[in-house]
Tab-separated table of N, CA, C and O in Angstrom:
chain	number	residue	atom	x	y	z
H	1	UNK	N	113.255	42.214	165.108
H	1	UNK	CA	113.825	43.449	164.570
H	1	UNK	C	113.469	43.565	163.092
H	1	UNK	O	113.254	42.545	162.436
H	2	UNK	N	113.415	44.539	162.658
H	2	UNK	CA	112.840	45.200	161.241
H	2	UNK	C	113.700	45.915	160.586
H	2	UNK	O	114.374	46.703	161.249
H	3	UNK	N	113.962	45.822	158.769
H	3	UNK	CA	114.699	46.940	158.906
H	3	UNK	C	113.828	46.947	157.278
H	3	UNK	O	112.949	46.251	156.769
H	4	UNK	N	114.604	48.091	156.873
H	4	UNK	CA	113.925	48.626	155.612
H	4	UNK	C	115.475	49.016	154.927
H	4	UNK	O	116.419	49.506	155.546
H	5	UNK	N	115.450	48.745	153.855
H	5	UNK	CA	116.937	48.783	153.009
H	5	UNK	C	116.315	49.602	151.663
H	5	UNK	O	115.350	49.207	151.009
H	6	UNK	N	116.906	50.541	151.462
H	6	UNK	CA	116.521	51.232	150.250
H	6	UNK	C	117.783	50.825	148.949
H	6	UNK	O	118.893	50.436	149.309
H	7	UNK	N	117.540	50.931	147.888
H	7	UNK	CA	118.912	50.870	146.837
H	7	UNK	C	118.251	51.840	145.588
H	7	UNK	O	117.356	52.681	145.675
H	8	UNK	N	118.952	51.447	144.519
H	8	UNK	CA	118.813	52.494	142.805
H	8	UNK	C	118.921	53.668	143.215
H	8	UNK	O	118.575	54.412	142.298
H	9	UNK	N	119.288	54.371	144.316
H	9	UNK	CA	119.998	55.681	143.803
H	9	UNK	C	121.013	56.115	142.947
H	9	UNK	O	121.632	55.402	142.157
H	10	UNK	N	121.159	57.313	143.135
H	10	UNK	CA	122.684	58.032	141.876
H	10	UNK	C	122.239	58.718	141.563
H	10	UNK	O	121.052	58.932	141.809
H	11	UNK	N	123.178	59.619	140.651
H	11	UNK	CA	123.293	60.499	139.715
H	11	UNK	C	122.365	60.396	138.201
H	11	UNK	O	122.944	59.857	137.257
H	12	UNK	N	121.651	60.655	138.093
H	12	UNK	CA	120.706	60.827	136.302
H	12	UNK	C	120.471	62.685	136.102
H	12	UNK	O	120.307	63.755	136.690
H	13	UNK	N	120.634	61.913	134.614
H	13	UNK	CA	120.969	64.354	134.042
H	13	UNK	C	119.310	64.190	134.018
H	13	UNK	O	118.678	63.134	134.049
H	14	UNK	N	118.896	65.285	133.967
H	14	UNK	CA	117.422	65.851	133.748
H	14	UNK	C	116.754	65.239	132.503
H	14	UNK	O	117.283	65.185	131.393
H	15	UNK	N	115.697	64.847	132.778
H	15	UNK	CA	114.901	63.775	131.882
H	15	UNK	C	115.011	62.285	131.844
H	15	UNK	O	114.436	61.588	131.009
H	16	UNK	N	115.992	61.720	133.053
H	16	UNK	CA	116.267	60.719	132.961
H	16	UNK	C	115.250	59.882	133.889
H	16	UNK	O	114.205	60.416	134.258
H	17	UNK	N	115.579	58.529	134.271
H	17	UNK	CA	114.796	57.789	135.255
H	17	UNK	C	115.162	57.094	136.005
H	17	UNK	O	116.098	56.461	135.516
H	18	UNK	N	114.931	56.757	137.163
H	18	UNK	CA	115.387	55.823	138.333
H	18	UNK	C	114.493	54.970	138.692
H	18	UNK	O	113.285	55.207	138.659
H	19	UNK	N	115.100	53.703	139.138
H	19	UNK	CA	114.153	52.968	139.709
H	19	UNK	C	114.253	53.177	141.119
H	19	UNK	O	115.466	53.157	141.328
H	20	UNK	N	113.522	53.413	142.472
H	20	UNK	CA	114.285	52.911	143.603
H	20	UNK	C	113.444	51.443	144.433
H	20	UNK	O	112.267	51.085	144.387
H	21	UNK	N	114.285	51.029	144.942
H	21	UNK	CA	113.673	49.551	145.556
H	21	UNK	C	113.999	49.656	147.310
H	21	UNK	O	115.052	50.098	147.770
H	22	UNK	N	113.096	49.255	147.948
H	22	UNK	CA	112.849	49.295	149.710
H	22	UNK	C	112.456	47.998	149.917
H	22	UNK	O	111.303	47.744	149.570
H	23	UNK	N	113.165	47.032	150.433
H	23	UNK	CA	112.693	45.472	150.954
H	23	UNK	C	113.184	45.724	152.568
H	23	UNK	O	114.160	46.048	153.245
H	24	UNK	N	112.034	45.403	152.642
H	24	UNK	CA	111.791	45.245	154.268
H	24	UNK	C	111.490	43.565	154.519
H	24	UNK	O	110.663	42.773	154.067
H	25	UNK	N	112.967	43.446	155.782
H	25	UNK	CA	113.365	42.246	156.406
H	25	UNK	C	113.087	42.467	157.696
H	25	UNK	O	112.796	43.578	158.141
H	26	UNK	N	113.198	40.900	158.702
H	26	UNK	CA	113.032	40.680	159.738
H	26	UNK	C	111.818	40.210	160.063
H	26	UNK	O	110.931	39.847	159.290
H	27	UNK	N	111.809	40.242	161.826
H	27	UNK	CA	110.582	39.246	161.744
H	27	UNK	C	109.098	40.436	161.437
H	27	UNK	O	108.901	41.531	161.964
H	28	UNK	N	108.477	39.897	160.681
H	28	UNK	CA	107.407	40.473	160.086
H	28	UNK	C	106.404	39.629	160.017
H	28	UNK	O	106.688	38.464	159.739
H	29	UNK	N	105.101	39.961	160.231
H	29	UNK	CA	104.062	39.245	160.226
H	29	UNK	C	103.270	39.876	159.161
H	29	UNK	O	102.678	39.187	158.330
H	30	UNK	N	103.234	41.300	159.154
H	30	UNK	CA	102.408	41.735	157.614
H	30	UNK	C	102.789	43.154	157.601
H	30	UNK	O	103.032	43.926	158.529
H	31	UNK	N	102.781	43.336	156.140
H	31	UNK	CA	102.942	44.730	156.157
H	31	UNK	C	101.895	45.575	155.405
H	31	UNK	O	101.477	45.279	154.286
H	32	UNK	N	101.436	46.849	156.243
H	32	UNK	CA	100.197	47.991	156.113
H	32	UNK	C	100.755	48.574	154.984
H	32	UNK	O	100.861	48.055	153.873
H	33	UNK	N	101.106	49.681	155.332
H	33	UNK	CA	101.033	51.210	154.539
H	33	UNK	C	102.339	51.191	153.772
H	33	UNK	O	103.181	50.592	154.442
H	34	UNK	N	102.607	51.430	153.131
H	34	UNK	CA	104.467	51.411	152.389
H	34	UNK	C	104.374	53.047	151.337
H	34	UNK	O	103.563	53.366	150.468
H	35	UNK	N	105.367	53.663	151.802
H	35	UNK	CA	105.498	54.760	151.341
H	35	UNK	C	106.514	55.567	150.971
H	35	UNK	O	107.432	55.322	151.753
H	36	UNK	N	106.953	56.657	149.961
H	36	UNK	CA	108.290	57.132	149.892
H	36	UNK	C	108.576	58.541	150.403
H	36	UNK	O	107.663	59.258	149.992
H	37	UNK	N	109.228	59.069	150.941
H	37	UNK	CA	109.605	60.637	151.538
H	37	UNK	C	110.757	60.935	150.946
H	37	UNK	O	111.416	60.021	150.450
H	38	UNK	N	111.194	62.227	150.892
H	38	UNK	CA	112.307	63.071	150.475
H	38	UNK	C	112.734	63.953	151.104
H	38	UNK	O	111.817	64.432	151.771
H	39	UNK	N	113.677	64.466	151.274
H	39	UNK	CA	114.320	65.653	151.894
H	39	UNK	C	115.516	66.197	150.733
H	39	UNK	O	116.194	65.669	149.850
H	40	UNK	N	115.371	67.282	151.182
H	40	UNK	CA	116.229	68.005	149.893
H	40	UNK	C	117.431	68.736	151.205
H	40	UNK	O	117.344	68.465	152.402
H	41	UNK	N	118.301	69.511	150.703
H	41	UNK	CA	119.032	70.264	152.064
H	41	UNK	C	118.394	71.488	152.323
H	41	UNK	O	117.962	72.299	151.504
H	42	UNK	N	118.384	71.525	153.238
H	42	UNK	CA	117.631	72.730	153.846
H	42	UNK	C	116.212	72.365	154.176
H	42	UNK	O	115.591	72.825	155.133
H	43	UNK	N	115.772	71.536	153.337
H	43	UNK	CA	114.109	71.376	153.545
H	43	UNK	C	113.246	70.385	154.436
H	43	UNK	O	113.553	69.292	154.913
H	44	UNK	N	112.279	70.985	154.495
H	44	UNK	CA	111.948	69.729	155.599
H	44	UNK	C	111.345	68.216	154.805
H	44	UNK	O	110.969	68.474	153.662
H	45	UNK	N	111.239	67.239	155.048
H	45	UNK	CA	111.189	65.829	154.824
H	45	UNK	C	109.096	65.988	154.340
H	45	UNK	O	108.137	66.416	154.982
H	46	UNK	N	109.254	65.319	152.781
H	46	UNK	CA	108.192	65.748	152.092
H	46	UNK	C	107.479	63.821	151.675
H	46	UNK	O	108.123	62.833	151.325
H	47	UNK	N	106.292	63.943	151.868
H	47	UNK	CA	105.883	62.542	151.222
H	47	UNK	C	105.704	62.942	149.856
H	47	UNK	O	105.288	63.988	149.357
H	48	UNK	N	106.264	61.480	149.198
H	48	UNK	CA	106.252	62.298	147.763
H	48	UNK	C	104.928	60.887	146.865
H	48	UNK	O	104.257	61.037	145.844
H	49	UNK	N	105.032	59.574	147.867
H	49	UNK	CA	104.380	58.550	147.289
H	49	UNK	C	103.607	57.694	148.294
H	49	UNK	O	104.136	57.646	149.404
H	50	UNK	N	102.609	57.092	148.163
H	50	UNK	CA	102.447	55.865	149.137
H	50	UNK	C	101.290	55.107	148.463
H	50	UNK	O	100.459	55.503	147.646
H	51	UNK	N	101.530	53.524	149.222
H	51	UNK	CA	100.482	52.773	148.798
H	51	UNK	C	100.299	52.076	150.199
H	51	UNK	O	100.995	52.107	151.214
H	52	UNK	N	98.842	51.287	149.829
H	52	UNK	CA	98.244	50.838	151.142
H	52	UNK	C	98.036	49.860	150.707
H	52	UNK	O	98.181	49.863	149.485
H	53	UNK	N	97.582	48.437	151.345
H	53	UNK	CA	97.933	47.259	151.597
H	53	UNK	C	97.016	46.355	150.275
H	53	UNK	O	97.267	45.306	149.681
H	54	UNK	N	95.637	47.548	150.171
H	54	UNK	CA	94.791	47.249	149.137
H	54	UNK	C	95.333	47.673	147.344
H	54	UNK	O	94.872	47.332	146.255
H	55	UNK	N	96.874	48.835	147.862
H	55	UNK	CA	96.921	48.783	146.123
H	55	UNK	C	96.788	49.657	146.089
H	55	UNK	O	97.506	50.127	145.206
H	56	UNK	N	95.948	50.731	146.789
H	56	UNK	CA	95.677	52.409	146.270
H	56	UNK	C	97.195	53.024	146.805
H	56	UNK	O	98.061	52.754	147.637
H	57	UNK	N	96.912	54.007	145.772
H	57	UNK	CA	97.933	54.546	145.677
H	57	UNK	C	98.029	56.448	145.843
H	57	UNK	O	97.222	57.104	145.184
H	58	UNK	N	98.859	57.045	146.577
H	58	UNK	CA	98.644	58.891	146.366
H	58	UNK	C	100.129	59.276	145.762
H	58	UNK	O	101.180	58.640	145.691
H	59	UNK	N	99.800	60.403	145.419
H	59	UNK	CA	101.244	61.008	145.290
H	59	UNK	C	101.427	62.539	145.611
H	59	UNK	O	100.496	63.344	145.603
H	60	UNK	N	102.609	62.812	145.868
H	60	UNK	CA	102.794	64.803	145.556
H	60	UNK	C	102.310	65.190	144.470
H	60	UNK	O	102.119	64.369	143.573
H	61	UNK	N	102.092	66.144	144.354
H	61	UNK	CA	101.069	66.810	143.148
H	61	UNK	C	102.465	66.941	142.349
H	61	UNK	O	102.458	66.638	141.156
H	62	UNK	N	103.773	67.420	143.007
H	62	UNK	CA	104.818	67.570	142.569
H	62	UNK	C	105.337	66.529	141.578
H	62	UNK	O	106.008	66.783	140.578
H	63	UNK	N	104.978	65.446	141.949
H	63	UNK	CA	105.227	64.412	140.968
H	63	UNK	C	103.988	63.303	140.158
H	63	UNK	O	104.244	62.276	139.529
H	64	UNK	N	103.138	63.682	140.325
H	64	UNK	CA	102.043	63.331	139.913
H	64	UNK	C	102.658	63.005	138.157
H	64	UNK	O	103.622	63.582	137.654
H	65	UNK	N	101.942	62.121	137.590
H	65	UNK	CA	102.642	61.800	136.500
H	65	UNK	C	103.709	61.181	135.851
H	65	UNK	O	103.619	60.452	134.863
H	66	UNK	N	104.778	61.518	136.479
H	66	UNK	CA	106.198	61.463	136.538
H	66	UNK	C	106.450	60.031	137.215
H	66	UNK	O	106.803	58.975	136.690
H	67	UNK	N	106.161	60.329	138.515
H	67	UNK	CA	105.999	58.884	139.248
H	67	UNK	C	105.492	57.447	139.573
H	67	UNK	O	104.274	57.476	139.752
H	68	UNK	N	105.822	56.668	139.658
H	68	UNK	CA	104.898	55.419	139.783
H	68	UNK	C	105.187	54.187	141.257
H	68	UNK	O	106.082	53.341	141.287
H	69	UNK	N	104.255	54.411	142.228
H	69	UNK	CA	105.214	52.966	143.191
H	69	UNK	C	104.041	52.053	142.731
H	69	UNK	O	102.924	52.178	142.231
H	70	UNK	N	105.074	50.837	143.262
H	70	UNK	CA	103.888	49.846	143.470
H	70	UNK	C	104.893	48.868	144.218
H	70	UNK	O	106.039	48.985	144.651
H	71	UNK	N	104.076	47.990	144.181
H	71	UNK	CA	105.042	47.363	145.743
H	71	UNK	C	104.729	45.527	145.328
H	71	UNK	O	103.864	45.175	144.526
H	72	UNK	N	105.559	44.656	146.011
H	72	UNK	CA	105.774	43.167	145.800
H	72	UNK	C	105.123	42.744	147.116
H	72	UNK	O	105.954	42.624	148.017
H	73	UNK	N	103.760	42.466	147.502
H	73	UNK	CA	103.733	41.852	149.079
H	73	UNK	C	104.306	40.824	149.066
H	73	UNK	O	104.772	40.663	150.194
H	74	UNK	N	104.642	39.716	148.207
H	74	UNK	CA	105.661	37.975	148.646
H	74	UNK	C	107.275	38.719	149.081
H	74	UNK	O	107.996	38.239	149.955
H	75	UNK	N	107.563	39.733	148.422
H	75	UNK	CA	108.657	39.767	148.666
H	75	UNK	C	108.816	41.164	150.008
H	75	UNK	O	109.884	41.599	150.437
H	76	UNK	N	107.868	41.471	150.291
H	76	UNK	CA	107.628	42.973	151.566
H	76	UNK	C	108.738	44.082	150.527
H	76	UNK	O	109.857	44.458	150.877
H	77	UNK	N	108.173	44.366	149.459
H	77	UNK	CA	108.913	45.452	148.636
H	77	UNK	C	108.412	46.777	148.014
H	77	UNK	O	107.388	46.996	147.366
H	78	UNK	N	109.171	47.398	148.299
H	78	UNK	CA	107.886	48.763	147.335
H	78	UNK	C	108.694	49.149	146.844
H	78	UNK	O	109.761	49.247	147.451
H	79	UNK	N	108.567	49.608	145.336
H	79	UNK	CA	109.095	50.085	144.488
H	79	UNK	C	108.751	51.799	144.074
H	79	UNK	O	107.690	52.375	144.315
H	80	UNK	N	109.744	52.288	143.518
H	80	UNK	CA	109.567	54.247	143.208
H	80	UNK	C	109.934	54.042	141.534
H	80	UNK	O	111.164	54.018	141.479
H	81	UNK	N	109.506	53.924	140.499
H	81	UNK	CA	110.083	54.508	139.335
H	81	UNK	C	109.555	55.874	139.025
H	81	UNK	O	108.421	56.338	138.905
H	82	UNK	N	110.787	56.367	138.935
H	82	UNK	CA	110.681	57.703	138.867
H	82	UNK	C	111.086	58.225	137.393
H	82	UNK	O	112.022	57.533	136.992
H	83	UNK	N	110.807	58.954	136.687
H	83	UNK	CA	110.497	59.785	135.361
H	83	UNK	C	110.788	61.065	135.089
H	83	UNK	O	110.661	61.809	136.062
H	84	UNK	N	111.217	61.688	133.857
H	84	UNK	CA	111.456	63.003	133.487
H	84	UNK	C	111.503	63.557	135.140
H	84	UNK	O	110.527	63.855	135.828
H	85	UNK	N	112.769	63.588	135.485
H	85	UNK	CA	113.445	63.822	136.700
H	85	UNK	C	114.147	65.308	136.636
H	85	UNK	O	115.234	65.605	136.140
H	86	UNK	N	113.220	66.118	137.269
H	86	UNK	CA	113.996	67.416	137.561
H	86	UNK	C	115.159	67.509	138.554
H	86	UNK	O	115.394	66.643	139.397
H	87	UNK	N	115.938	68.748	138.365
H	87	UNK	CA	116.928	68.878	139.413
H	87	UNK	C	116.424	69.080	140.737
H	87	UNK	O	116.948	68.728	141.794
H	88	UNK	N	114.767	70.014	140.458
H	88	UNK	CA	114.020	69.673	141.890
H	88	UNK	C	113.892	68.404	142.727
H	88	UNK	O	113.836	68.391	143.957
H	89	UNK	N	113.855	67.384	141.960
H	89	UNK	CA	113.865	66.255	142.855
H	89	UNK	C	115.157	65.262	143.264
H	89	UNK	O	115.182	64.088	143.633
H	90	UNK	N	116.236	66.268	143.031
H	90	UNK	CA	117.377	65.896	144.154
H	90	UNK	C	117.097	66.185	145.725
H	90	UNK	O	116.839	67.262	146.261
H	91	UNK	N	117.257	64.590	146.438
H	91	UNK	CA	117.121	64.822	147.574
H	91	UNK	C	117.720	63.569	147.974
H	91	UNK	O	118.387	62.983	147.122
H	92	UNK	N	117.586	63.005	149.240
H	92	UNK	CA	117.695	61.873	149.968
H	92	UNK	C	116.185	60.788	149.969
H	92	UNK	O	115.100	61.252	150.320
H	93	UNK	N	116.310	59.638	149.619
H	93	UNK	CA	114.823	59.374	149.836
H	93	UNK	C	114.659	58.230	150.568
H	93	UNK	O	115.423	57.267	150.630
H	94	UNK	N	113.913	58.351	150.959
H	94	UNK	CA	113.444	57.698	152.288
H	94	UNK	C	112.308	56.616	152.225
H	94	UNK	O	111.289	57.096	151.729
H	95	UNK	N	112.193	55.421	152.548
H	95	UNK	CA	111.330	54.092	152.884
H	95	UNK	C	110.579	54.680	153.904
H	95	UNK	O	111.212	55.447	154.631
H	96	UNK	N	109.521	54.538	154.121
H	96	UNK	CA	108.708	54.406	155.259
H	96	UNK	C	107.794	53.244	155.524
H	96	UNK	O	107.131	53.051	154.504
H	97	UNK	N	107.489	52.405	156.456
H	97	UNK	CA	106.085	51.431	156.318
H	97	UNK	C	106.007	50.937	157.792
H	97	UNK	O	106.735	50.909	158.785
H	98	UNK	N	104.539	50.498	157.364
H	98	UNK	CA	103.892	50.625	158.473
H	98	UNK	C	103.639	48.925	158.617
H	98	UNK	O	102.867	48.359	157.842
H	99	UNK	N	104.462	48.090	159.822
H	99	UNK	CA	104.885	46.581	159.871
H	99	UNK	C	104.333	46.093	160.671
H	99	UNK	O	104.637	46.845	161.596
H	100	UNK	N	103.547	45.182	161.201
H	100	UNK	CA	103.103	44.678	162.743
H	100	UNK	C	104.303	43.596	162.667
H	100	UNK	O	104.350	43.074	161.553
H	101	UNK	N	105.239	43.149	163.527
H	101	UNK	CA	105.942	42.497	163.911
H	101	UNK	C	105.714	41.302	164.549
H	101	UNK	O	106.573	40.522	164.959
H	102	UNK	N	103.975	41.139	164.647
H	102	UNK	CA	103.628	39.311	165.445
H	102	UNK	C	102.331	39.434	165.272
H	102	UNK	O	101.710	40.353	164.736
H	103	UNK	N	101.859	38.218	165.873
H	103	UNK	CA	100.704	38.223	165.695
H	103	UNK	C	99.311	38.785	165.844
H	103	UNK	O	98.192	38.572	165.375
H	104	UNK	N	100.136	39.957	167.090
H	104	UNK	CA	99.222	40.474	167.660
H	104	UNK	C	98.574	41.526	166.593
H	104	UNK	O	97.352	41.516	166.742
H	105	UNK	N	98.994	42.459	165.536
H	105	UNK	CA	98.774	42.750	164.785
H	105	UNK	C	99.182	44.410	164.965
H	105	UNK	O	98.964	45.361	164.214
H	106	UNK	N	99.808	44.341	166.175
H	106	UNK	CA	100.362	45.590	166.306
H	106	UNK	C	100.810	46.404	165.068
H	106	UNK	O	101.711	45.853	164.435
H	107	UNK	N	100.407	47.529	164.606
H	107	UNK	CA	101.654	47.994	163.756
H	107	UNK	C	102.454	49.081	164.443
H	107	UNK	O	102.167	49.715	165.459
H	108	UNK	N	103.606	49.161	163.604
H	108	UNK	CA	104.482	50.089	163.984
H	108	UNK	C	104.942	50.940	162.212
H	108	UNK	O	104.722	50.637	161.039
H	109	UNK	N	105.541	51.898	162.803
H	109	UNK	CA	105.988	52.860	161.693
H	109	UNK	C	107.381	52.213	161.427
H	109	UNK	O	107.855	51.729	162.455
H	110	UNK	N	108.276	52.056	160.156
H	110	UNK	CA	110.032	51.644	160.131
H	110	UNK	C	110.170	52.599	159.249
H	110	UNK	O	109.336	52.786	158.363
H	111	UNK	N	111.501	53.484	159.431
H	111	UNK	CA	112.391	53.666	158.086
H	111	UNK	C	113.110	53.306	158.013
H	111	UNK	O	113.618	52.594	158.879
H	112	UNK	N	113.719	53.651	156.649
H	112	UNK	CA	114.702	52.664	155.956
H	112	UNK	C	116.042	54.013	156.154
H	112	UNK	O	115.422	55.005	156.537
H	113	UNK	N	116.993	54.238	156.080
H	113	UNK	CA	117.909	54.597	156.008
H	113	UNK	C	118.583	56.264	154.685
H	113	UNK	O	119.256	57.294	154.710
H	114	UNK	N	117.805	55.462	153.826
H	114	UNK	CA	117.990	56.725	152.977
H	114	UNK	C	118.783	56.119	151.614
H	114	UNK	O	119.698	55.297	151.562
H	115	UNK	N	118.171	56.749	150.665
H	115	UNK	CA	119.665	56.390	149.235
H	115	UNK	C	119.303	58.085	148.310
H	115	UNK	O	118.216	58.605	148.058
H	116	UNK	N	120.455	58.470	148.059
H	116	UNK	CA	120.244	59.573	147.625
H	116	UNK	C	120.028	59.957	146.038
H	116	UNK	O	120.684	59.194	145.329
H	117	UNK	N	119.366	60.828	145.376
H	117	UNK	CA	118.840	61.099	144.147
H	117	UNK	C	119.603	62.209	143.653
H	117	UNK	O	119.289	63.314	144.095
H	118	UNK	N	120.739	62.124	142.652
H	118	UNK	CA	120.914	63.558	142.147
H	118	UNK	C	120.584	63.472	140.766
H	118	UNK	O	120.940	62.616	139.956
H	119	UNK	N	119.577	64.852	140.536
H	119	UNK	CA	119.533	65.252	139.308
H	119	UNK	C	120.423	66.191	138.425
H	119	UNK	O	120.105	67.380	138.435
H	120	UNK	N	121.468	65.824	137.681
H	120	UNK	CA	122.125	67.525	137.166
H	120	UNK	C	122.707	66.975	135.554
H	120	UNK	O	122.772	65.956	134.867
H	121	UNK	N	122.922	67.871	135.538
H	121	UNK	CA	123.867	67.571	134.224
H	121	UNK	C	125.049	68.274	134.223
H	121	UNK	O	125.846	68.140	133.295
C-alpha cells in the first residue's frame, strides 16, 4: 500500500510564501513522475508543477516564476515553494506521483489527500 501525505498549508496575506511538502510511504520500489495539482471551488483540478525522475522540471504559465518544486529521492519527497502568492492561488493542493510498488516495475498513479492554500488578507 502507498500513500502520499501532503503538509505546509494555511493561511498567508498576498505576497507571502509557503512551503508545501508530499512524502510518499509504503512499500515502494521507485518513484517516476512527482507532481503538484490544484483545485480552486468551482474549478476544475489544474497541474500547476511537476518533476520527473531525471530533475526536469514544468510549470503553469500561471505560476511560472513564483514557483519552485524539487523533490528528495532518499526520502520519496517533493517539495512546492511557493512565492508572491496571489489570492488566485487559493485552492486545495494536491500530490500526485507516479510509484511502481515491486519489482516488476509496474507504475501506478497515487494521490495524496489534499492540504489547503488560502491567500487573503
Amino acid at each position: 500500500q502507498v500513500q502520499l501525505v501532503e503538509s505546509g498549508g494555511g493561511l498567508v496575506q498576498p505576497g507571502g510564501s509557503l512551503r508545501l511538502s508530499c512524502a510518499a510511504s509504503g512499500t515502494i520500489f521507485s518513484v517516476n513522475a512527482m507532481e503538484w495539482y490544484r483545485q480552486a471551488p468551482g474549478k476544475q483540478r489544474e497541474l500547476v508543477a511537476g518533476i520527473d525522475s531525471s530533475g526536469v522540471t514544468r510549470y503553469a504559465d500561471s505560476v511560472k516564476g513564483r514557483f519552485a518544486i524539487s523533490r528528495d529521492g532518499s526520502k520519496n519527497t517533493v517539495y512546492l515553494q511557493m512565492g508572491n502568492l496571489k489570492p488566485d492561488d487559493t485552492a486545495v493542493y494536491y500530490c500526485n506521483a507516479e510509484i511502481a510498488y515491486d519489482i516488476s516495475g509496474r507504475l501506478l498513479w497515487y494521490w495524496g489527500q489534499g492540504t489547503q492554500v488560502t491567500v487573503s488578507s
